mmCIF file of C-alpha atoms in Angstrom:
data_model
loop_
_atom_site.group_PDB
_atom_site.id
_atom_site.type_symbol
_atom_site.label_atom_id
_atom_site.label_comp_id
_atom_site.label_asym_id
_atom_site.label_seq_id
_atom_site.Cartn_x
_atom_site.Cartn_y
_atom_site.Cartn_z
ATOM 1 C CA UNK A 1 0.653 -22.185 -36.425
ATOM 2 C CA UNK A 2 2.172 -19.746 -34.165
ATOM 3 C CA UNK A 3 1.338 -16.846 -35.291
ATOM 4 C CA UNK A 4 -0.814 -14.431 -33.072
ATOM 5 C CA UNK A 5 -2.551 -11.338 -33.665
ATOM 6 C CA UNK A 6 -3.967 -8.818 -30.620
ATOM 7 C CA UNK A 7 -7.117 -7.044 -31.734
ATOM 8 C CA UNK A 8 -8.269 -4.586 -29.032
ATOM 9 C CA UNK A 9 -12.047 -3.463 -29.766
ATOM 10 C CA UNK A 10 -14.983 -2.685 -27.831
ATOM 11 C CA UNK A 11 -18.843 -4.078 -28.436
ATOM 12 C CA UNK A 12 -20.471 -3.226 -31.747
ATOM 13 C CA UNK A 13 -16.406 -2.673 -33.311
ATOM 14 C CA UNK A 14 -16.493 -5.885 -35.726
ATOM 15 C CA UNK A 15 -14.656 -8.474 -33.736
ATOM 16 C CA UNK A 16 -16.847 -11.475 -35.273
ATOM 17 C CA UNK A 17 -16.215 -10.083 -38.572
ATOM 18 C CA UNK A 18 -12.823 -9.742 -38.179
ATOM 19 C CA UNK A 19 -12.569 -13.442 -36.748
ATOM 20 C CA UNK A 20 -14.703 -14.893 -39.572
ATOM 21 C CA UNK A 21 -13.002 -12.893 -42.085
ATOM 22 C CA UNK A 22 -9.457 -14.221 -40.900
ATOM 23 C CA UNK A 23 -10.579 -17.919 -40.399
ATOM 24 C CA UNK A 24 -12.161 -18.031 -43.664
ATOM 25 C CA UNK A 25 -9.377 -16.833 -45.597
ATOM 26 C CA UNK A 26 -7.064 -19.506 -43.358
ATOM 27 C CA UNK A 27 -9.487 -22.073 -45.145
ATOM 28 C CA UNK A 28 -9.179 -20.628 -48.438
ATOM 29 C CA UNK A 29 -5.474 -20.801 -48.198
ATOM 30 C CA UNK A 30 -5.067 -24.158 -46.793
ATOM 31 C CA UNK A 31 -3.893 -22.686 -43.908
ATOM 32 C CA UNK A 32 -6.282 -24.612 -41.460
ATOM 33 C CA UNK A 33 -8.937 -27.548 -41.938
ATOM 34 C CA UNK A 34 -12.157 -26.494 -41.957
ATOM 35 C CA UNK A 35 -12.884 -28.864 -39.166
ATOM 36 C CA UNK A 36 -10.147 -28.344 -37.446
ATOM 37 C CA UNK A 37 -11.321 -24.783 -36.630
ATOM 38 C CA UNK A 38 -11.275 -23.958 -32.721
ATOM 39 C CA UNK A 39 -12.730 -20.531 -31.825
ATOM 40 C CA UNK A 40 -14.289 -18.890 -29.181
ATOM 41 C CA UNK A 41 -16.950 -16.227 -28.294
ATOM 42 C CA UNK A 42 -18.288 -14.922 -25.113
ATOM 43 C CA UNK A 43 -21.897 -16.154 -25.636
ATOM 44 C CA UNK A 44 -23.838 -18.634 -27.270
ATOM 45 C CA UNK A 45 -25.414 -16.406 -29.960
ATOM 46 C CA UNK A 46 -22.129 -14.947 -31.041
ATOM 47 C CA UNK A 47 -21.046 -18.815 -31.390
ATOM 48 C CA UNK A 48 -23.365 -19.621 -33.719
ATOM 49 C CA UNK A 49 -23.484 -16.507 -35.594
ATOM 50 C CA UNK A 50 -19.508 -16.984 -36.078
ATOM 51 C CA UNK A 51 -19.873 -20.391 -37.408
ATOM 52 C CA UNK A 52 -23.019 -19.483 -40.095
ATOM 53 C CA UNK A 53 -20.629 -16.488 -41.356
ATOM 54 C CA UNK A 54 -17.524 -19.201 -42.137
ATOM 55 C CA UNK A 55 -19.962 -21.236 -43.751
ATOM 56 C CA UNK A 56 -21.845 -18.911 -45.567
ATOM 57 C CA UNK A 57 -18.499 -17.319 -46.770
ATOM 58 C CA UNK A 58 -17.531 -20.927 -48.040
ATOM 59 C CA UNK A 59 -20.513 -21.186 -49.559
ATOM 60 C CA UNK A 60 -20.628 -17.916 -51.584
ATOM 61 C CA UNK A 61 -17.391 -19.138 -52.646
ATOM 62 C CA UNK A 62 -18.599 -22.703 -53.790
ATOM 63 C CA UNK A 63 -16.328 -24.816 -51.549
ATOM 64 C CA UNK A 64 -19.694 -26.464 -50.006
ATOM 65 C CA UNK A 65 -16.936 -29.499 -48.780
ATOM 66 C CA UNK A 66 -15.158 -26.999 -46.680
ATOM 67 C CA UNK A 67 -18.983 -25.185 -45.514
ATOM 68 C CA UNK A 68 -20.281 -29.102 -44.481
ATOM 69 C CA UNK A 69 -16.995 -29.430 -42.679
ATOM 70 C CA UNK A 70 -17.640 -26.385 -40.239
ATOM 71 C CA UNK A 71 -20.067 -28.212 -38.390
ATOM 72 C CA UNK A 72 -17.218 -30.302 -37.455
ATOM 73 C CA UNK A 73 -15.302 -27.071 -35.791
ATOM 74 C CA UNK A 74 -15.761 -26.584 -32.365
ATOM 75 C CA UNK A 75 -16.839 -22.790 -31.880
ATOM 76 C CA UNK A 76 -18.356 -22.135 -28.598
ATOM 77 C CA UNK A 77 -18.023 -19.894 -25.655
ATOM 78 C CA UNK A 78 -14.540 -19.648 -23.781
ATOM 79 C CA UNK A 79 -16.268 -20.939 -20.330
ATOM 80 C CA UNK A 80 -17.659 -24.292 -22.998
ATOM 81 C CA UNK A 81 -14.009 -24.820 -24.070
ATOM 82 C CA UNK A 82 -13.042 -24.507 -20.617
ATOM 83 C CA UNK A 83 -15.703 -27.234 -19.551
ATOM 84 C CA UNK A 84 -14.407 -29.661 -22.043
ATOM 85 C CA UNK A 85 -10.865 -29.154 -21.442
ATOM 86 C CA UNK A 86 -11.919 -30.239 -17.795
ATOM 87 C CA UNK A 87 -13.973 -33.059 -18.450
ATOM 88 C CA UNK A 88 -11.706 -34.332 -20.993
ATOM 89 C CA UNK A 89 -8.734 -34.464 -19.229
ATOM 90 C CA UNK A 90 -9.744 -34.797 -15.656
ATOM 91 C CA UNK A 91 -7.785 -37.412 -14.716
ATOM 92 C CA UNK A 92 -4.862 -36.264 -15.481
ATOM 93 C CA UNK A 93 -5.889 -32.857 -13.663
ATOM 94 C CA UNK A 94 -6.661 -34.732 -10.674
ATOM 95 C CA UNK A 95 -10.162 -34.161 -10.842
ATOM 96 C CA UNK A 96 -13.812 -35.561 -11.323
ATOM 97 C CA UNK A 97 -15.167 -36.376 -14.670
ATOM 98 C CA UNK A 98 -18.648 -35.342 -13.681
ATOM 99 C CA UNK A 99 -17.765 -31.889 -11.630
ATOM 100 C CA UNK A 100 -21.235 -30.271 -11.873
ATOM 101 C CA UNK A 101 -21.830 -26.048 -12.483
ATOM 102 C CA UNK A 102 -22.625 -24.866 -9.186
ATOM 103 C CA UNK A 103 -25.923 -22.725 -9.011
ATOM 104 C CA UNK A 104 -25.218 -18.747 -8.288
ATOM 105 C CA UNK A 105 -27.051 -19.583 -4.790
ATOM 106 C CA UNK A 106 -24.797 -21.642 -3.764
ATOM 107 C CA UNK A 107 -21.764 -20.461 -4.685
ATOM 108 C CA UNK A 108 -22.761 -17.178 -3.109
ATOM 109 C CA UNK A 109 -23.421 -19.883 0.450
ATOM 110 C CA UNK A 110 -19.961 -20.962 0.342
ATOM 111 C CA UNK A 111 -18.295 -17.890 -0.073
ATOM 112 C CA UNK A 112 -20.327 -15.978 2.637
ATOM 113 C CA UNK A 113 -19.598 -19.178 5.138
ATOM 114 C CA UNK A 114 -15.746 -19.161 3.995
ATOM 115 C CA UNK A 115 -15.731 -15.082 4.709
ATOM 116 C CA UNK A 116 -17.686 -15.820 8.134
ATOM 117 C CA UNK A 117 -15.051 -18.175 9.240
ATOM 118 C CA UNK A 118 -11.854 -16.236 8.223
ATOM 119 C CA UNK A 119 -9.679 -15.114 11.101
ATOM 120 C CA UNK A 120 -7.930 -12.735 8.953
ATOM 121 C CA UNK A 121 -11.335 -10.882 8.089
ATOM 122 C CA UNK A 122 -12.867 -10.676 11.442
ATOM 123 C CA UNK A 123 -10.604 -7.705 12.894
ATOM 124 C CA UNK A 124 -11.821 -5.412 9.894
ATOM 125 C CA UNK A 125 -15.404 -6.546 9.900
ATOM 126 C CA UNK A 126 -15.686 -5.434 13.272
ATOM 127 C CA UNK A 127 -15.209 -2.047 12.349
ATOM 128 C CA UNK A 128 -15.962 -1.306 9.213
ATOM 129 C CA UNK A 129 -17.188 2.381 9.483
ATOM 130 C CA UNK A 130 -13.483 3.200 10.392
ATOM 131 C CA UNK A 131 -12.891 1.779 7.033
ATOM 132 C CA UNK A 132 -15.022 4.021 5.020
ATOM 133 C CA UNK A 133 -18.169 1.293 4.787
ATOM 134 C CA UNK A 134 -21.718 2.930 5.317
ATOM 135 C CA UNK A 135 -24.990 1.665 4.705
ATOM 136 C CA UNK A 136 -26.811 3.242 1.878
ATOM 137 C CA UNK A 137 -29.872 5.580 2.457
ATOM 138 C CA UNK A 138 -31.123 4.545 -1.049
ATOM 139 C CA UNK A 139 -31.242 1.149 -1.003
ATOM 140 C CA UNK A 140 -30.948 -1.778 1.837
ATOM 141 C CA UNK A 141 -27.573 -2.483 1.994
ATOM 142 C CA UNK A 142 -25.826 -1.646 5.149
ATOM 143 C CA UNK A 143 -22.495 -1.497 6.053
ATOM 144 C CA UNK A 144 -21.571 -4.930 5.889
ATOM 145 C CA UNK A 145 -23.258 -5.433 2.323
ATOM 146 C CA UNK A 146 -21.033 -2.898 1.090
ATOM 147 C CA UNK A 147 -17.974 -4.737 2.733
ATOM 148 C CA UNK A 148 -18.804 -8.082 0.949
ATOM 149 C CA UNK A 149 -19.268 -6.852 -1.911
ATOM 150 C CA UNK A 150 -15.523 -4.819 -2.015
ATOM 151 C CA UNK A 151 -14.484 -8.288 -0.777
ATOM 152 C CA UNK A 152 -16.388 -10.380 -3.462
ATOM 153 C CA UNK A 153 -14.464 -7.793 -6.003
ATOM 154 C CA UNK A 154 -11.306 -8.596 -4.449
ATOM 155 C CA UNK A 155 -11.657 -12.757 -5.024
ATOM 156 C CA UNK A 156 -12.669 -11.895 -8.170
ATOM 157 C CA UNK A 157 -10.120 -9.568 -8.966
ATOM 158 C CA UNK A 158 -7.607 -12.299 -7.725
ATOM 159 C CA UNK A 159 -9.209 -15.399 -9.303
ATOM 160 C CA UNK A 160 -8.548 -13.531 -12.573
ATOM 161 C CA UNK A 161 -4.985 -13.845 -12.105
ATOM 162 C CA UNK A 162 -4.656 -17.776 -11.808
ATOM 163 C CA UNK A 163 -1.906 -18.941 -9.360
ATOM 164 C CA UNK A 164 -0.525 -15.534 -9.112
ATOM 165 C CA UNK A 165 -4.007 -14.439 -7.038
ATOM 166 C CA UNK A 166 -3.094 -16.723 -4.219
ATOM 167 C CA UNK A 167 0.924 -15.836 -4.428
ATOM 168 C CA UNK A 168 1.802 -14.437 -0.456
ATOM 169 C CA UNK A 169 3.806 -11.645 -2.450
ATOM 170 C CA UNK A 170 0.402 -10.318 -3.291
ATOM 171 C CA UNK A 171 -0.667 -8.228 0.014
ATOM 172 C CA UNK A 172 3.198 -6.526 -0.137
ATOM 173 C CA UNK A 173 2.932 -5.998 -3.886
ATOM 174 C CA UNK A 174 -0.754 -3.963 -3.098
ATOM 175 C CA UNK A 175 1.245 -2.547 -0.237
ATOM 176 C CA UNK A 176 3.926 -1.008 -2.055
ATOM 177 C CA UNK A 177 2.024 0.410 -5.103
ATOM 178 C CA UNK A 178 -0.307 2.328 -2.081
ATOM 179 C CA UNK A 179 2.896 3.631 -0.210
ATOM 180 C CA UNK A 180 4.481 4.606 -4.124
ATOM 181 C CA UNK A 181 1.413 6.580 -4.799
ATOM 182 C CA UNK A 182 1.009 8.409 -1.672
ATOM 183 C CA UNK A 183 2.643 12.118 -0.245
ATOM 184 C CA UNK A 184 5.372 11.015 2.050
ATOM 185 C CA UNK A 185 4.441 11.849 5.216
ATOM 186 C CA UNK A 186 5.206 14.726 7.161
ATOM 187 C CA UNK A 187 5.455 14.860 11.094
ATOM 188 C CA UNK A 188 3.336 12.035 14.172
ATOM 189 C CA UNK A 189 0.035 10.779 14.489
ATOM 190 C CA UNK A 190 -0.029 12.185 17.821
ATOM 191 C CA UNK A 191 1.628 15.661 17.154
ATOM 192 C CA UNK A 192 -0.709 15.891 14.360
ATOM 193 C CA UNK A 193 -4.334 15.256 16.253
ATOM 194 C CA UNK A 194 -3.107 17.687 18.767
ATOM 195 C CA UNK A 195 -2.417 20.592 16.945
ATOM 196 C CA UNK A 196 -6.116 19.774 15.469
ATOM 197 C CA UNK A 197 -7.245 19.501 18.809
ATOM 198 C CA UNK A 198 -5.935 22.420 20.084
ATOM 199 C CA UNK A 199 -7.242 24.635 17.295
ATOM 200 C CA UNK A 200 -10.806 23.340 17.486
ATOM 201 C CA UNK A 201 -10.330 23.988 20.945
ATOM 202 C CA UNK A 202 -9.771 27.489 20.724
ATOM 203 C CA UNK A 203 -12.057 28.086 18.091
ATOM 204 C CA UNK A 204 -15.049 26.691 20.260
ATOM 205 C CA UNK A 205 -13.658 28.240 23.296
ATOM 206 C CA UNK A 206 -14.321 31.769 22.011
ATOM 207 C CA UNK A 207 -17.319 30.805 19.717
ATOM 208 C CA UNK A 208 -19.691 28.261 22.081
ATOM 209 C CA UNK A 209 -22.032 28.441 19.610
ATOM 210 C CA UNK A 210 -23.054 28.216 15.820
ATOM 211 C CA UNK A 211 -22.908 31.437 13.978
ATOM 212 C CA UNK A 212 -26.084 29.759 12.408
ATOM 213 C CA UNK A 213 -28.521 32.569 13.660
ATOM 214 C CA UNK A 214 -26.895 35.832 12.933
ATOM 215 C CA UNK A 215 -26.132 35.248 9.200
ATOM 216 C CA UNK A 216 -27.137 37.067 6.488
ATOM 217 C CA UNK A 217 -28.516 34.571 4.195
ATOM 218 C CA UNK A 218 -29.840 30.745 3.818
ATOM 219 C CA UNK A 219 -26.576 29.421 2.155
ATOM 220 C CA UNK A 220 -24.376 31.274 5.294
ATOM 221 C CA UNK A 221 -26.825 30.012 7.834
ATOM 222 C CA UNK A 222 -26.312 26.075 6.680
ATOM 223 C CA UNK A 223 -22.521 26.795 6.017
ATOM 224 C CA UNK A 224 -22.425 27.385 9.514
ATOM 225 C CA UNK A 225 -24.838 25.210 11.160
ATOM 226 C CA UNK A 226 -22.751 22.343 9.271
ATOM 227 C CA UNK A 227 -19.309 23.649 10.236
ATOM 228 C CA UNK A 228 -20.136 24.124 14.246
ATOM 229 C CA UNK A 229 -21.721 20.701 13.580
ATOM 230 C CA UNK A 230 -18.473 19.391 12.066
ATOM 231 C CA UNK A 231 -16.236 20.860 14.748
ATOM 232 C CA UNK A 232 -18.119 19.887 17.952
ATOM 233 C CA UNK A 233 -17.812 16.118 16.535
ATOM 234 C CA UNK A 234 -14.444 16.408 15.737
ATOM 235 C CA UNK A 235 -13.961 17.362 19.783
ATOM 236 C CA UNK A 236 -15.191 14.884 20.627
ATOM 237 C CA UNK A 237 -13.479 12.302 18.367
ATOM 238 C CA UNK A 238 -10.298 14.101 19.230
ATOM 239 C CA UNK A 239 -10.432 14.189 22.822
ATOM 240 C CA UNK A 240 -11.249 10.315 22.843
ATOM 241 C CA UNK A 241 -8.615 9.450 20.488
ATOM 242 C CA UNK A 242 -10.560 8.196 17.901
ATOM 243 C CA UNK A 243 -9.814 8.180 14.090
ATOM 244 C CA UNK A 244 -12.199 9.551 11.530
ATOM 245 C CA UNK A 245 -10.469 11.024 8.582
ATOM 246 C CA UNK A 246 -13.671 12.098 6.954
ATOM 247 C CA UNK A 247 -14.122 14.558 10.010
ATOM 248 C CA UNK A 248 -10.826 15.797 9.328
ATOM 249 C CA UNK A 249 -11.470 16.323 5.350
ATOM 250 C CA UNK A 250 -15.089 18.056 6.545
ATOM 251 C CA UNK A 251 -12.547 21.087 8.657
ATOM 252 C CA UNK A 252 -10.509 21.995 5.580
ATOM 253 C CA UNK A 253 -13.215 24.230 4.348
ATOM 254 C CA UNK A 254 -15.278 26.483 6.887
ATOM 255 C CA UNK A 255 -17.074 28.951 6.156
ATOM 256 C CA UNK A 256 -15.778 32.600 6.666
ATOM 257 C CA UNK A 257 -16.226 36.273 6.166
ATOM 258 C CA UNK A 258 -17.968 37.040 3.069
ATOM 259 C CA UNK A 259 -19.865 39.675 1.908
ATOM 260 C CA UNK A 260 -23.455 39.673 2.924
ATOM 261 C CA UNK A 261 -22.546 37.425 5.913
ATOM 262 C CA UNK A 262 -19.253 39.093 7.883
ATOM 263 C CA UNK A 263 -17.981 36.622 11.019
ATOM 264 C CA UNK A 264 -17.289 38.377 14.144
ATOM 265 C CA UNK A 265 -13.712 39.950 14.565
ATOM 266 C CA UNK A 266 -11.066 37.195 15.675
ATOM 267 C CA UNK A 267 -13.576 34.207 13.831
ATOM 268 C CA UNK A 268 -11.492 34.325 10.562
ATOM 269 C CA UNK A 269 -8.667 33.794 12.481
ATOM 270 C CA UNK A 270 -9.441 30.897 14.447
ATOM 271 C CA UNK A 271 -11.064 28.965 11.710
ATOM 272 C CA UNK A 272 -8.244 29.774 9.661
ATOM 273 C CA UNK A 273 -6.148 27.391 12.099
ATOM 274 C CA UNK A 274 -8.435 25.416 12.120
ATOM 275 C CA UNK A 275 -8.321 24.831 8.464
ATOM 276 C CA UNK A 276 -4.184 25.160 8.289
ATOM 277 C CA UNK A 277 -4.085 22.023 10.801
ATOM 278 C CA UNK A 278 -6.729 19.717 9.258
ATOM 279 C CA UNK A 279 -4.699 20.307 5.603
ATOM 280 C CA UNK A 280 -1.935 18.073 7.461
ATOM 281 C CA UNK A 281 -4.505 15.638 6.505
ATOM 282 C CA UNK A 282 -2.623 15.740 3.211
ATOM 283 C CA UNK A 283 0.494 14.293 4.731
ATOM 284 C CA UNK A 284 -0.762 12.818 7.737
ATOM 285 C CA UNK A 285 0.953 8.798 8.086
ATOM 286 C CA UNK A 286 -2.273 7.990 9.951
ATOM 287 C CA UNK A 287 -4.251 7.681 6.728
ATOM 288 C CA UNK A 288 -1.747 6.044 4.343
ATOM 289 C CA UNK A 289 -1.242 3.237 7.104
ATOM 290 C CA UNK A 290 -5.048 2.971 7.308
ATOM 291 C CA UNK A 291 -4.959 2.712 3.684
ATOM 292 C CA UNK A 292 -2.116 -0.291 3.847
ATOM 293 C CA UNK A 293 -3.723 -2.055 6.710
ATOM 294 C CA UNK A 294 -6.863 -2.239 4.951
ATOM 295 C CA UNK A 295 -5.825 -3.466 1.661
ATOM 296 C CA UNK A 296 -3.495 -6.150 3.039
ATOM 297 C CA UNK A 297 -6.480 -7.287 4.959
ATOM 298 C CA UNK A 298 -8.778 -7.488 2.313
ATOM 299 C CA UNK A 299 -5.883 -9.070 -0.056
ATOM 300 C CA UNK A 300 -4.381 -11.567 2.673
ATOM 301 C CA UNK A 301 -8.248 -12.092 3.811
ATOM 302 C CA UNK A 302 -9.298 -12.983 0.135
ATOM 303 C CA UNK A 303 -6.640 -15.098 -0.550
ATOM 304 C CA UNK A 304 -7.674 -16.876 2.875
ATOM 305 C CA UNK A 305 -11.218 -17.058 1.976
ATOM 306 C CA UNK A 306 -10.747 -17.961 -1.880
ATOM 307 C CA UNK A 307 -8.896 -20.697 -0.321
ATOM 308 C CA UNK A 308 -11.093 -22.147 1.751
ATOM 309 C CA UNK A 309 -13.951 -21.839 -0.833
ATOM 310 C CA UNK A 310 -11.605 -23.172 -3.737
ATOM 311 C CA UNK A 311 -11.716 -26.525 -0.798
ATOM 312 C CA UNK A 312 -14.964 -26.773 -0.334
ATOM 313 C CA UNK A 313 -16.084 -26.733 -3.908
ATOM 314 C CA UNK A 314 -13.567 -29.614 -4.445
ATOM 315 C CA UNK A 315 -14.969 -31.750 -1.368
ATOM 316 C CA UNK A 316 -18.963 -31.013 -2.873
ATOM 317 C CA UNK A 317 -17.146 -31.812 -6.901
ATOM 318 C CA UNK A 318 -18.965 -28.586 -8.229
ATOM 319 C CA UNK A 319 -17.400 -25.633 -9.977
ATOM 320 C CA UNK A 320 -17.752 -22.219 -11.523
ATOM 321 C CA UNK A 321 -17.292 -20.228 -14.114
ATOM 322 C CA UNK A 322 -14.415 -18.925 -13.243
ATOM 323 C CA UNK A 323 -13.038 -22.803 -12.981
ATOM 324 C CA UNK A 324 -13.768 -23.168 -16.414
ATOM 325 C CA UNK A 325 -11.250 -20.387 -17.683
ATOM 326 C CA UNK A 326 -8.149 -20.713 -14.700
ATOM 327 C CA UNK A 327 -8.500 -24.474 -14.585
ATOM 328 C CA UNK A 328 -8.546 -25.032 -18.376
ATOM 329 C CA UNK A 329 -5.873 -22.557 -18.543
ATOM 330 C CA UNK A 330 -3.577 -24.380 -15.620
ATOM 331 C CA UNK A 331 -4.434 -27.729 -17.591
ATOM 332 C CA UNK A 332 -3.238 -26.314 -20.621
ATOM 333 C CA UNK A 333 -0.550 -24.631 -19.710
ATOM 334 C CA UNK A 334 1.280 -27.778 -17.742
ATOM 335 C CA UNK A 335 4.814 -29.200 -19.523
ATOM 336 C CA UNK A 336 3.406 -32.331 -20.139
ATOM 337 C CA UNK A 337 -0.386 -31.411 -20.438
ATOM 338 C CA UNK A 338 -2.713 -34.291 -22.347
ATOM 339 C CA UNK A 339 -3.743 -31.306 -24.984
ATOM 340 C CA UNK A 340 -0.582 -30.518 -25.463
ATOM 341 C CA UNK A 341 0.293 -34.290 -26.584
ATOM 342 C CA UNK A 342 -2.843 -34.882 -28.290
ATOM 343 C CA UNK A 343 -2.235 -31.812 -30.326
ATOM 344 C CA UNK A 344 1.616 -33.375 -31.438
ATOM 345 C CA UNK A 345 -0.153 -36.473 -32.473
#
């Protein structure tokens, strides 16, 4: 049969009843054997649930030959038809037989050990709060927790994709879509930070100190208290040529004359420059090439490090669950694979 039907539905729409529904009518129209049924579910449960609605059906219709010959279909979970695939038609894969389901523990060992050893990874790890990772106040993960697990996302993202996850093309694919959906840049990094520089500068220069103590009410006072605190860290990342984009995004809104809580004459002004030079933010190339370095490292770094764990499950003969979907699918999906043939005969 080649006939194929798409049914996009989230949990709780009727999928299994749809499935049922269709394989049960394939039976009643000699479509398909009952036992030569192959489905697949997500989870056990839904497994067995599918299989007691086909026979049940059958059964309601008084074909009990048909509902005894269910229990010869093989319905089980996608990753169990993956496992069998494997085992079935290892040789031929180049594989073990007897490759055992590696515990979460373990698999979580080799892939921290492959990430600890990758060259291409160690340049971002070592400064990962230029990269946006923090530690979290509300829990215990630090900064390189959060790394790991964008990482883990990554070689998970990419293991979904089969052979095209570990294609070289990958990193300048990633790169392009970034650079497509960006602002094209406008003016230097350099000419940029100094025109920043320059108007924090002069802002500071005639205001040494927060504005904090002479406004009018609470939400003024900490409006200003955070703004002097944001601008005398910004000097100081400026004037040492360091890059923190969030310090830039944290000067495109100061506080200013309002009523209830008037600035001195000439403050408006300044902060107003201020504001005018940290909106180049918006076009600034710094960022977007931030933004491409980082992704082809963590691309180019996962592929590394999905790699080297992809060889060190094969030297232990274990695998996961994400073997039993892209290696059943590579197996099936050869010219001359053995389910292929066995499928003719």
């Amino acid at each position: 049969m080649t006939e194929l039907s798409i049914v996009p539905a989230g949990a709780g729409a009727g999928k299994t009843h749809h499935i049922q529904e269709t394989l049960t009518q394939w039976v009643r129209e000699g479509k398909v054997r009952p036992e030569r049924i192959l489905a697949v579910t997500f989870t056990e449960a839904a497994a067995g649930e599918l299989r007691q609605r086909i026979r049940g059906a059958l059964v309601a219709d008084g074909n009990l030959q048909a509902a005894l010959a269910v229990e010869r279909a093989y319905v089980s979970t996608i990753h169990g038809l993956g496992r069998r695939l494997l085992v079935e038609h290892a040789f031929a894969a180049g594989s073990s037989p007897q490759q055992r389901l590696i515990a979460e523990d373990e698999q979580d060992l080799l892939i921290r050990r492959s990430i600890a050893e990758n060259e291409a990874l160690n340049e971002l790890s070592r400064n990962l709060g230029a990269h946006g990772y923090r530690g979290s106040f509300t829990s215990d993960d630090t900064a390189e927790d959060s790394f790991r697990k964008t990482l883990l996302g990554v070689i998970a993202l990419l293991r979904t994709l089969g052979p095209r996850g570990g294609d070289p093309a990958m990193a300048d694919f990633v790169e392009a879509s970034i650079r497509k959906g960006y602002r094209q840049p406008v003016g230097t990094s350099e000419a940029l930070a100094a025109a920043l520089q320059k108007a924090v500068g002069a802002l500071l220069l005639a205001f040494p100190r927060s504005l904090a103590d002479d406004a009018g009410s609470a939400a003024a006072k900490t409006a200003f208290r955070d703004n002097f605190r944001a601008l005398k860290q910004a000097e100081q990342l400026l004037s040492s040529g360091r890059k923190d984009w969030r310090s830039w995004q944290r000067l495109r809104d100061l506080r200013q004359s309002k009523r209830g809580s008037p600035t001195p004459d000439g403050y408006d002004d300044l902060a107003g420059a201020v504001m005018a030079a940290a909106d180049t933010l918006a076009y600034h190339p710094g960022p977007l090439e931030d933004a491409v370095s980082h992704a082809r490292a963590l691309v180019e770094g996962a592929q590394s490090a999905m790699a080297d764990y992809e060889t060190r499950k094969r030297e232990l003969g274990v695998i996961d669950f994400g073997d039993m979907v892209t290696n059943a699918a590579r197996i099936a999906m050869r010219p001359s694979a053995p389910l292929r043939s066995a499928q003719e005969r």
